Amino acid sequence: SDVCSSDLSYNTDDKAHYDKEHVVISKCSRGIDYHIVLKELGTKLAEALKQYYEFDYRVFVDTGILSDRMLAYSSGLGFIGNNNFLINEKYGSFIFIGHILLDTNIEHDRIKCVDNKCGYCDFCLKACPMRAYNDVNSFDYSKCISFLNQSGIEFYKTNYIYGCDICQNVCPFNKNAVKTIHNEFIVDEKLYSLPNDEALSITKEQFDKTYSDSSLYWRGFANFKKNVDMVILKRKHEPN
C-alpha cells in the first residue's frame, strides 16, 4: 500500500477587527468546510492517478487513524515547527492537510524530510495567552484556545469564538507566505469578524443560513452562542 499526502493553503488576507467591540472566527473555519474541499480535490487526484495505475483508495481529511501532519512531514511537504504545526516554506502554516490511502505502491521520487527551520524563535510560544506551550515542541492542548472553544470549555483572553490563530499570526514563516487562490476560503469579513451586538442577537435560523457550509457548523448553535456570551461577558469585567 502507499500514501499520497497533500496540503492546501487557506492563507487569506485577514481583515478581522481584534478589539473589544468584535468577536472573531479563526481562518480555518472561514468559507467552505475544508473537509469537503480537500476530499473533493483528493478524489479528483486519485481518479487522475488511476489513468496510470490500478488501485482502490480512500481519501482522509482529519478522519483516519493516521496523522495527516506526520504523513505530510514524511512526504516532504514541510517541517514540524516549534509550535507543532506543519510549516511549508512557501505557504507557511495556514495549510489544510489530507491524504489518500492506496492499496498499491506507485512510483515516486525519493522523499527527503525537511528539518525544523525555526531555530531559537519562540514568538509563537510567547504569544499564546493561555501559555499552552511550555517549551519548544511541548504543547498542552488542554490550554489551547482552539481546543477550549471548540469543546465548549471556559476560556478567556481572546476575541476568538471558534478556533484561534494567535500563534500562527506571529510566525515569521507566515509573514510573506503565498496567499491562497482557492475562493472556497475567501469570504467577506462580516462573516468572520462580528460586532458584539450582532453576535449576541444571532438566531439559530441565521446561524444555519450563514454557517451551514462552514467547518464550525458541526459543533452547533449552542456551542457558538455559549462562546459568544462567554467572550463578551468576560470582556465587560476586564480592566481597561
C-alpha atoms as a PDB file:
ATOM      1  CA  SER A   1       0.000   0.000   0.000  1.00  0.00           C
ATOM      2  CA  ASP A   2       1.037   3.619  -0.384  1.00  0.00           C
ATOM      3  CA  VAL A   3       0.003   7.065   0.816  1.00  0.00           C
ATOM      4  CA  CYS A   4      -0.355  10.244  -1.192  1.00  0.00           C
ATOM      5  CA  SER A   5      -0.272  13.287   1.089  1.00  0.00           C
ATOM      6  CA  SER A   6      -1.315  16.816   0.113  1.00  0.00           C
ATOM      7  CA  ASP A   7      -1.730  20.245   1.634  1.00  0.00           C
ATOM      8  CA  LEU A   8      -3.828  23.238   0.641  1.00  0.00           C
ATOM      9  CA  SER A   9      -3.355  26.856   1.651  1.00  0.00           C
ATOM     10  CA  TYR A  10      -6.156  28.723   3.393  1.00  0.00           C
ATOM     11  CA  ASN A  11      -4.000  31.796   3.996  1.00  0.00           C
ATOM     12  CA  THR A  12      -6.258  34.761   3.253  1.00  0.00           C
ATOM     13  CA  ASP A  13      -5.980  38.488   3.878  1.00  0.00           C
ATOM     14  CA  ASP A  14      -7.125  38.925   7.470  1.00  0.00           C
ATOM     15  CA  LYS A  15      -9.453  41.911   7.855  1.00  0.00           C
ATOM     16  CA  ALA A  16     -10.828  40.898  11.240  1.00  0.00           C
ATOM     17  CA  HIS A  17     -11.252  43.510  13.965  1.00  0.00           C
ATOM     18  CA  TYR A  18      -9.302  42.403  17.030  1.00  0.00           C
ATOM     19  CA  ASP A  19     -10.872  44.801  19.501  1.00  0.00           C
ATOM     20  CA  LYS A  20     -13.364  44.642  22.349  1.00  0.00           C
ATOM     21  CA  GLU A  21     -16.240  45.515  20.044  1.00  0.00           C
ATOM     22  CA  HIS A  22     -15.936  42.359  17.910  1.00  0.00           C
ATOM     23  CA  VAL A  23     -15.669  38.592  18.156  1.00  0.00           C
ATOM     24  CA  VAL A  24     -13.682  36.592  15.614  1.00  0.00           C
ATOM     25  CA  ILE A  25     -13.811  33.226  13.850  1.00  0.00           C
ATOM     26  CA  SER A  26     -10.406  31.766  13.004  1.00  0.00           C
ATOM     27  CA  LYS A  27      -9.144  31.407   9.435  1.00  0.00           C
ATOM     28  CA  CYS A  28      -9.601  27.632   9.346  1.00  0.00           C
ATOM     29  CA  SER A  29     -13.390  27.981   9.633  1.00  0.00           C
ATOM     30  CA  ARG A  30     -13.907  30.784   7.143  1.00  0.00           C
ATOM     31  CA  GLY A  31     -15.604  29.774   3.929  1.00  0.00           C
ATOM     32  CA  ILE A  32     -16.493  26.255   2.850  1.00  0.00           C
ATOM     33  CA  ASP A  33     -15.738  23.381   5.231  1.00  0.00           C
ATOM     34  CA  TYR A  34     -12.184  22.273   4.392  1.00  0.00           C
ATOM     35  CA  HIS A  35     -13.113  18.616   4.893  1.00  0.00           C
ATOM     36  CA  ILE A  36     -15.420  18.901   1.896  1.00  0.00           C
ATOM     37  CA  VAL A  37     -12.970  20.876  -0.255  1.00  0.00           C
ATOM     38  CA  LEU A  38      -9.973  18.627   0.375  1.00  0.00           C
ATOM     39  CA  LYS A  39     -11.958  15.436  -0.031  1.00  0.00           C
ATOM     40  CA  GLU A  40     -13.250  16.580  -3.421  1.00  0.00           C
ATOM     41  CA  LEU A  41      -9.747  17.557  -4.581  1.00  0.00           C
ATOM     42  CA  GLY A  42      -8.270  14.328  -3.201  1.00  0.00           C
ATOM     43  CA  THR A  43     -10.860  12.300  -5.091  1.00  0.00           C
ATOM     44  CA  LYS A  44     -10.028  14.148  -8.322  1.00  0.00           C
ATOM     45  CA  LEU A  45      -6.319  13.492  -7.784  1.00  0.00           C
ATOM     46  CA  ALA A  46      -6.885   9.795  -7.110  1.00  0.00           C
ATOM     47  CA  GLU A  47      -9.059   9.418 -10.194  1.00  0.00           C
ATOM     48  CA  ALA A  48      -6.363  11.136 -12.276  1.00  0.00           C
ATOM     49  CA  LEU A  49      -3.741   8.692 -10.945  1.00  0.00           C
ATOM     50  CA  LYS A  50      -5.995   5.781 -11.885  1.00  0.00           C
ATOM     51  CA  GLN A  51      -5.309   6.598 -15.525  1.00  0.00           C
ATOM     52  CA  TYR A  52      -1.819   5.191 -14.922  1.00  0.00           C
ATOM     53  CA  TYR A  53      -2.283   2.675 -12.094  1.00  0.00           C
ATOM     54  CA  GLU A  54      -4.920   0.215 -10.957  1.00  0.00           C
ATOM     55  CA  PHE A  55      -5.875   0.621  -7.306  1.00  0.00           C
ATOM     56  CA  ASP A  56      -8.633   1.233  -4.819  1.00  0.00           C
ATOM     57  CA  TYR A  57      -8.367   4.189  -2.485  1.00  0.00           C
ATOM     58  CA  ARG A  58      -9.850   6.198   0.343  1.00  0.00           C
ATOM     59  CA  VAL A  59      -9.471   9.912   0.982  1.00  0.00           C
ATOM     60  CA  PHE A  60      -8.970  11.137   4.551  1.00  0.00           C
ATOM     61  CA  VAL A  61      -9.132  14.655   5.988  1.00  0.00           C
ATOM     62  CA  ASP A  62      -8.929  14.611   9.794  1.00  0.00           C
ATOM     63  CA  THR A  63     -10.847  11.340   9.707  1.00  0.00           C
ATOM     64  CA  GLY A  64      -8.343   8.485   9.533  1.00  0.00           C
ATOM     65  CA  ILE A  65      -6.294   6.728  12.189  1.00  0.00           C
ATOM     66  CA  LEU A  66      -3.091   8.068  10.640  1.00  0.00           C
ATOM     67  CA  SER A  67      -1.745  11.534  11.433  1.00  0.00           C
ATOM     68  CA  ASP A  68      -2.231  13.896   8.490  1.00  0.00           C
ATOM     69  CA  ARG A  69       0.508  16.134   9.845  1.00  0.00           C
ATOM     70  CA  MET A  70       3.128  13.403  10.210  1.00  0.00           C
ATOM     71  CA  LEU A  71       2.264  11.938   6.813  1.00  0.00           C
ATOM     72  CA  ALA A  72       2.730  15.374   5.239  1.00  0.00           C
ATOM     73  CA  TYR A  73       6.052  15.770   7.047  1.00  0.00           C
ATOM     74  CA  SER A  74       7.180  12.311   5.894  1.00  0.00           C
ATOM     75  CA  SER A  75       6.183  13.300   2.358  1.00  0.00           C
ATOM     76  CA  GLY A  76       8.481  16.329   2.408  1.00  0.00           C
ATOM     77  CA  LEU A  77       5.654  18.890   2.371  1.00  0.00           C
ATOM     78  CA  GLY A  78       7.086  20.880   5.268  1.00  0.00           C
ATOM     79  CA  PHE A  79       8.745  20.719   8.653  1.00  0.00           C
ATOM     80  CA  ILE A  80       7.301  20.454  12.147  1.00  0.00           C
ATOM     81  CA  GLY A  81       7.692  23.897  13.697  1.00  0.00           C
ATOM     82  CA  ASN A  82       8.299  24.884  17.294  1.00  0.00           C
ATOM     83  CA  ASN A  83       4.541  25.415  17.594  1.00  0.00           C
ATOM     84  CA  ASN A  84       3.912  21.802  16.476  1.00  0.00           C
ATOM     85  CA  PHE A  85       2.335  22.951  13.201  1.00  0.00           C
ATOM     86  CA  LEU A  86       3.429  21.700   9.811  1.00  0.00           C
ATOM     87  CA  ILE A  87       5.159  24.665   8.146  1.00  0.00           C
ATOM     88  CA  ASN A  88       5.746  24.909   4.413  1.00  0.00           C
ATOM     89  CA  GLU A  89       8.449  27.417   3.478  1.00  0.00           C
ATOM     90  CA  LYS A  90       6.348  28.840   0.640  1.00  0.00           C
ATOM     91  CA  TYR A  91       2.838  28.658   2.094  1.00  0.00           C
ATOM     92  CA  GLY A  92       3.544  28.945   5.822  1.00  0.00           C
ATOM     93  CA  SER A  93       1.414  27.093   8.362  1.00  0.00           C
ATOM     94  CA  PHE A  94      -2.058  28.160   7.245  1.00  0.00           C
ATOM     95  CA  ILE A  95      -2.472  24.905   5.332  1.00  0.00           C
ATOM     96  CA  PHE A  96      -5.021  22.120   5.460  1.00  0.00           C
ATOM     97  CA  ILE A  97      -3.717  18.568   5.156  1.00  0.00           C
ATOM     98  CA  GLY A  98      -5.257  15.417   3.738  1.00  0.00           C
ATOM     99  CA  HIS A  99      -4.091  12.090   2.409  1.00  0.00           C
ATOM    100  CA  ILE A 100      -5.111   9.327   0.017  1.00  0.00           C
ATOM    101  CA  LEU A 101      -4.570   5.758   1.141  1.00  0.00           C
ATOM    102  CA  LEU A 102      -3.901   3.436  -1.802  1.00  0.00           C
ATOM    103  CA  ASP A 103      -3.929  -0.356  -1.853  1.00  0.00           C
ATOM    104  CA  THR A 104      -0.879  -0.469  -4.142  1.00  0.00           C
ATOM    105  CA  ASN A 105       2.546   1.126  -4.459  1.00  0.00           C
ATOM    106  CA  ILE A 106       3.173   3.806  -7.056  1.00  0.00           C
ATOM    107  CA  GLU A 107       6.432   5.183  -8.436  1.00  0.00           C
ATOM    108  CA  HIS A 108       7.668   8.417  -6.911  1.00  0.00           C
ATOM    109  CA  ASP A 109      10.820  10.429  -6.444  1.00  0.00           C
ATOM    110  CA  ARG A 110      12.945   9.927  -3.356  1.00  0.00           C
ATOM    111  CA  ILE A 111      11.442  11.879  -0.479  1.00  0.00           C
ATOM    112  CA  LYS A 112      13.568  13.914   1.917  1.00  0.00           C
ATOM    113  CA  CYS A 113      12.072  15.128   5.172  1.00  0.00           C
ATOM    114  CA  VAL A 114      12.605  18.799   5.932  1.00  0.00           C
ATOM    115  CA  ASP A 115      14.434  19.716   9.133  1.00  0.00           C
ATOM    116  CA  ASN A 116      12.986  22.230  11.594  1.00  0.00           C
ATOM    117  CA  LYS A 117      13.920  25.738  10.446  1.00  0.00           C
ATOM    118  CA  CYS A 118      12.541  27.683  13.421  1.00  0.00           C
ATOM    119  CA  GLY A 119      15.837  27.670  15.272  1.00  0.00           C
ATOM    120  CA  TYR A 120      15.547  29.501  18.583  1.00  0.00           C
ATOM    121  CA  CYS A 121      12.499  31.530  17.536  1.00  0.00           C
ATOM    122  CA  ASP A 122       9.870  31.497  20.252  1.00  0.00           C
ATOM    123  CA  PHE A 123       7.372  34.097  19.006  1.00  0.00           C
ATOM    124  CA  CYS A 124       4.574  31.535  18.961  1.00  0.00           C
ATOM    125  CA  LEU A 125       5.370  30.221  22.440  1.00  0.00           C
ATOM    126  CA  LYS A 126       5.286  33.694  23.967  1.00  0.00           C
ATOM    127  CA  ALA A 127       2.220  34.856  22.022  1.00  0.00           C
ATOM    128  CA  CYS A 128      -0.182  32.237  23.397  1.00  0.00           C
ATOM    129  CA  PRO A 129      -2.258  33.974  26.110  1.00  0.00           C
ATOM    130  CA  MET A 130      -3.094  30.638  27.726  1.00  0.00           C
ATOM    131  CA  ARG A 131       0.560  29.500  27.858  1.00  0.00           C
ATOM    132  CA  ALA A 132      -0.243  26.267  26.057  1.00  0.00           C
ATOM    133  CA  TYR A 133       3.435  25.941  25.119  1.00  0.00           C
ATOM    134  CA  ASN A 134       5.738  25.006  27.961  1.00  0.00           C
ATOM    135  CA  ASP A 135       8.755  24.831  25.673  1.00  0.00           C
ATOM    136  CA  VAL A 136       9.653  24.089  22.061  1.00  0.00           C
ATOM    137  CA  ASN A 137       7.513  21.167  20.842  1.00  0.00           C
ATOM    138  CA  SER A 138       5.965  20.887  24.313  1.00  0.00           C
ATOM    139  CA  PHE A 139       2.288  21.572  23.830  1.00  0.00           C
ATOM    140  CA  ASP A 140      -0.548  21.247  26.344  1.00  0.00           C
ATOM    141  CA  TYR A 141      -3.663  21.005  24.170  1.00  0.00           C
ATOM    142  CA  SER A 142      -5.936  21.362  27.224  1.00  0.00           C
ATOM    143  CA  LYS A 143      -4.845  25.028  27.437  1.00  0.00           C
ATOM    144  CA  CYS A 144      -5.198  25.743  23.705  1.00  0.00           C
ATOM    145  CA  ILE A 145      -7.908  28.313  22.962  1.00  0.00           C
ATOM    146  CA  SER A 146      -8.942  26.445  19.807  1.00  0.00           C
ATOM    147  CA  PHE A 147      -9.462  23.240  21.782  1.00  0.00           C
ATOM    148  CA  LEU A 148     -11.302  25.058  24.555  1.00  0.00           C
ATOM    149  CA  ASN A 149     -13.765  26.987  22.406  1.00  0.00           C
ATOM    150  CA  GLN A 150     -14.484  24.010  20.161  1.00  0.00           C
ATOM    151  CA  SER A 151     -15.164  21.903  23.234  1.00  0.00           C
ATOM    152  CA  GLY A 152     -17.348  24.486  24.948  1.00  0.00           C
ATOM    153  CA  ILE A 153     -14.950  24.768  27.893  1.00  0.00           C
ATOM    154  CA  GLU A 154     -14.488  28.124  29.612  1.00  0.00           C
ATOM    155  CA  PHE A 155     -11.659  30.226  28.183  1.00  0.00           C
ATOM    156  CA  TYR A 156     -10.599  33.856  28.148  1.00  0.00           C
ATOM    157  CA  LYS A 157      -8.063  36.462  26.930  1.00  0.00           C
ATOM    158  CA  THR A 158      -9.158  36.334  23.310  1.00  0.00           C
ATOM    159  CA  ASN A 159     -11.513  37.596  20.608  1.00  0.00           C
ATOM    160  CA  TYR A 160     -11.926  34.121  19.168  1.00  0.00           C
ATOM    161  CA  ILE A 161     -15.262  32.365  19.498  1.00  0.00           C
ATOM    162  CA  TYR A 162     -14.135  29.453  17.319  1.00  0.00           C
ATOM    163  CA  GLY A 163     -10.584  28.309  16.673  1.00  0.00           C
ATOM    164  CA  CYS A 164      -7.536  30.511  17.213  1.00  0.00           C
ATOM    165  CA  ASP A 165      -4.764  31.952  15.013  1.00  0.00           C
ATOM    166  CA  ILE A 166      -2.648  33.762  17.601  1.00  0.00           C
ATOM    167  CA  CYS A 167       0.442  31.536  17.487  1.00  0.00           C
ATOM    168  CA  GLN A 168       0.315  31.366  13.692  1.00  0.00           C
ATOM    169  CA  ASN A 169      -0.201  35.093  13.168  1.00  0.00           C
ATOM    170  CA  VAL A 170       3.147  35.887  14.803  1.00  0.00           C
ATOM    171  CA  CYS A 171       5.088  33.199  12.914  1.00  0.00           C
ATOM    172  CA  PRO A 172       7.755  34.706  10.609  1.00  0.00           C
ATOM    173  CA  PHE A 173       7.069  31.992   8.033  1.00  0.00           C
ATOM    174  CA  ASN A 174       3.542  33.353   7.631  1.00  0.00           C
ATOM    175  CA  LYS A 175       4.643  36.973   7.190  1.00  0.00           C
ATOM    176  CA  ASN A 176       5.331  36.664   3.472  1.00  0.00           C
ATOM    177  CA  ALA A 177       3.605  33.344   2.802  1.00  0.00           C
ATOM    178  CA  VAL A 178       1.794  32.997  -0.501  1.00  0.00           C
ATOM    179  CA  LYS A 179      -1.932  33.682  -0.182  1.00  0.00           C
ATOM    180  CA  THR A 180      -4.470  31.050  -1.173  1.00  0.00           C
ATOM    181  CA  ILE A 181      -6.012  31.056  -4.642  1.00  0.00           C
ATOM    182  CA  HIS A 182      -8.941  28.931  -3.504  1.00  0.00           C
ATOM    183  CA  ASN A 183     -12.106  31.008  -3.471  1.00  0.00           C
ATOM    184  CA  GLU A 184     -13.799  28.492  -1.177  1.00  0.00           C
ATOM    185  CA  PHE A 185     -11.884  30.076   1.730  1.00  0.00           C
ATOM    186  CA  ILE A 186     -12.161  33.728   0.699  1.00  0.00           C
ATOM    187  CA  VAL A 187     -15.210  35.339   2.281  1.00  0.00           C
ATOM    188  CA  ASP A 188     -16.464  38.751   3.368  1.00  0.00           C
ATOM    189  CA  GLU A 189     -15.010  39.929   6.675  1.00  0.00           C
ATOM    190  CA  LYS A 190     -18.530  40.428   8.035  1.00  0.00           C
ATOM    191  CA  LEU A 191     -18.853  36.640   8.219  1.00  0.00           C
ATOM    192  CA  TYR A 192     -15.851  36.112  10.490  1.00  0.00           C
ATOM    193  CA  SER A 193     -15.492  39.409  12.358  1.00  0.00           C
ATOM    194  CA  LEU A 194     -18.810  40.112  14.050  1.00  0.00           C
ATOM    195  CA  PRO A 195     -19.756  43.190  16.082  1.00  0.00           C
ATOM    196  CA  ASN A 196     -20.715  42.196  19.625  1.00  0.00           C
ATOM    197  CA  ASP A 197     -24.363  43.213  19.324  1.00  0.00           C
ATOM    198  CA  GLU A 198     -24.762  41.280  16.085  1.00  0.00           C
ATOM    199  CA  ALA A 199     -23.127  38.162  17.526  1.00  0.00           C
ATOM    200  CA  LEU A 200     -25.310  38.321  20.635  1.00  0.00           C
ATOM    201  CA  SER A 201     -28.520  38.663  18.652  1.00  0.00           C
ATOM    202  CA  ILE A 202     -27.937  35.987  16.000  1.00  0.00           C
ATOM    203  CA  THR A 203     -30.695  33.369  15.892  1.00  0.00           C
ATOM    204  CA  LYS A 204     -30.421  29.684  15.108  1.00  0.00           C
ATOM    205  CA  GLU A 205     -32.065  30.295  11.735  1.00  0.00           C
ATOM    206  CA  GLN A 206     -29.480  32.954  10.902  1.00  0.00           C
ATOM    207  CA  PHE A 207     -26.686  30.713  12.142  1.00  0.00           C
ATOM    208  CA  ASP A 208     -27.888  27.811   9.982  1.00  0.00           C
ATOM    209  CA  LYS A 209     -28.205  30.034   6.913  1.00  0.00           C
ATOM    210  CA  THR A 210     -24.803  31.687   7.353  1.00  0.00           C
ATOM    211  CA  TYR A 211     -22.553  28.882   8.592  1.00  0.00           C
ATOM    212  CA  SER A 212     -24.070  25.598   7.419  1.00  0.00           C
ATOM    213  CA  ASP A 213     -21.198  25.144   4.924  1.00  0.00           C
ATOM    214  CA  SER A 214     -18.502  26.020   7.464  1.00  0.00           C
ATOM    215  CA  SER A 215     -16.394  23.614   9.489  1.00  0.00           C
ATOM    216  CA  LEU A 216     -17.618  25.294  12.691  1.00  0.00           C
ATOM    217  CA  TYR A 217     -21.210  24.259  11.964  1.00  0.00           C
ATOM    218  CA  TRP A 218     -20.859  20.703  13.236  1.00  0.00           C
ATOM    219  CA  ARG A 219     -20.298  21.990  16.778  1.00  0.00           C
ATOM    220  CA  GLY A 220     -23.754  23.527  16.627  1.00  0.00           C
ATOM    221  CA  PHE A 221     -25.537  26.726  17.508  1.00  0.00           C
ATOM    222  CA  ALA A 222     -25.437  26.111  21.264  1.00  0.00           C
ATOM    223  CA  ASN A 223     -21.631  25.995  21.245  1.00  0.00           C
ATOM    224  CA  PHE A 224     -21.485  29.138  19.087  1.00  0.00           C
ATOM    225  CA  LYS A 225     -23.778  31.108  21.410  1.00  0.00           C
ATOM    226  CA  LYS A 226     -22.034  29.888  24.551  1.00  0.00           C
ATOM    227  CA  ASN A 227     -18.681  31.087  23.243  1.00  0.00           C
ATOM    228  CA  VAL A 228     -20.098  34.445  22.119  1.00  0.00           C
ATOM    229  CA  ASP A 229     -21.643  35.040  25.534  1.00  0.00           C
ATOM    230  CA  MET A 230     -18.501  33.909  27.318  1.00  0.00           C
ATOM    231  CA  VAL A 231     -16.088  36.137  25.374  1.00  0.00           C
ATOM    232  CA  ILE A 232     -18.249  39.256  25.545  1.00  0.00           C
ATOM    233  CA  LEU A 233     -19.190  38.787  29.205  1.00  0.00           C
ATOM    234  CA  LYS A 234     -15.580  38.331  30.268  1.00  0.00           C
ATOM    235  CA  ARG A 235     -14.597  41.494  28.422  1.00  0.00           C
ATOM    236  CA  LYS A 236     -17.032  43.530  30.473  1.00  0.00           C
ATOM    237  CA  HIS A 237     -15.127  42.531  33.600  1.00  0.00           C
ATOM    238  CA  GLU A 238     -11.656  43.115  32.156  1.00  0.00           C
ATOM    239  CA  PRO A 239      -9.797  46.249  33.268  1.00  0.00           C
ATOM    240  CA  ASN A 240      -9.349  48.837  30.506  1.00  0.00           C
END
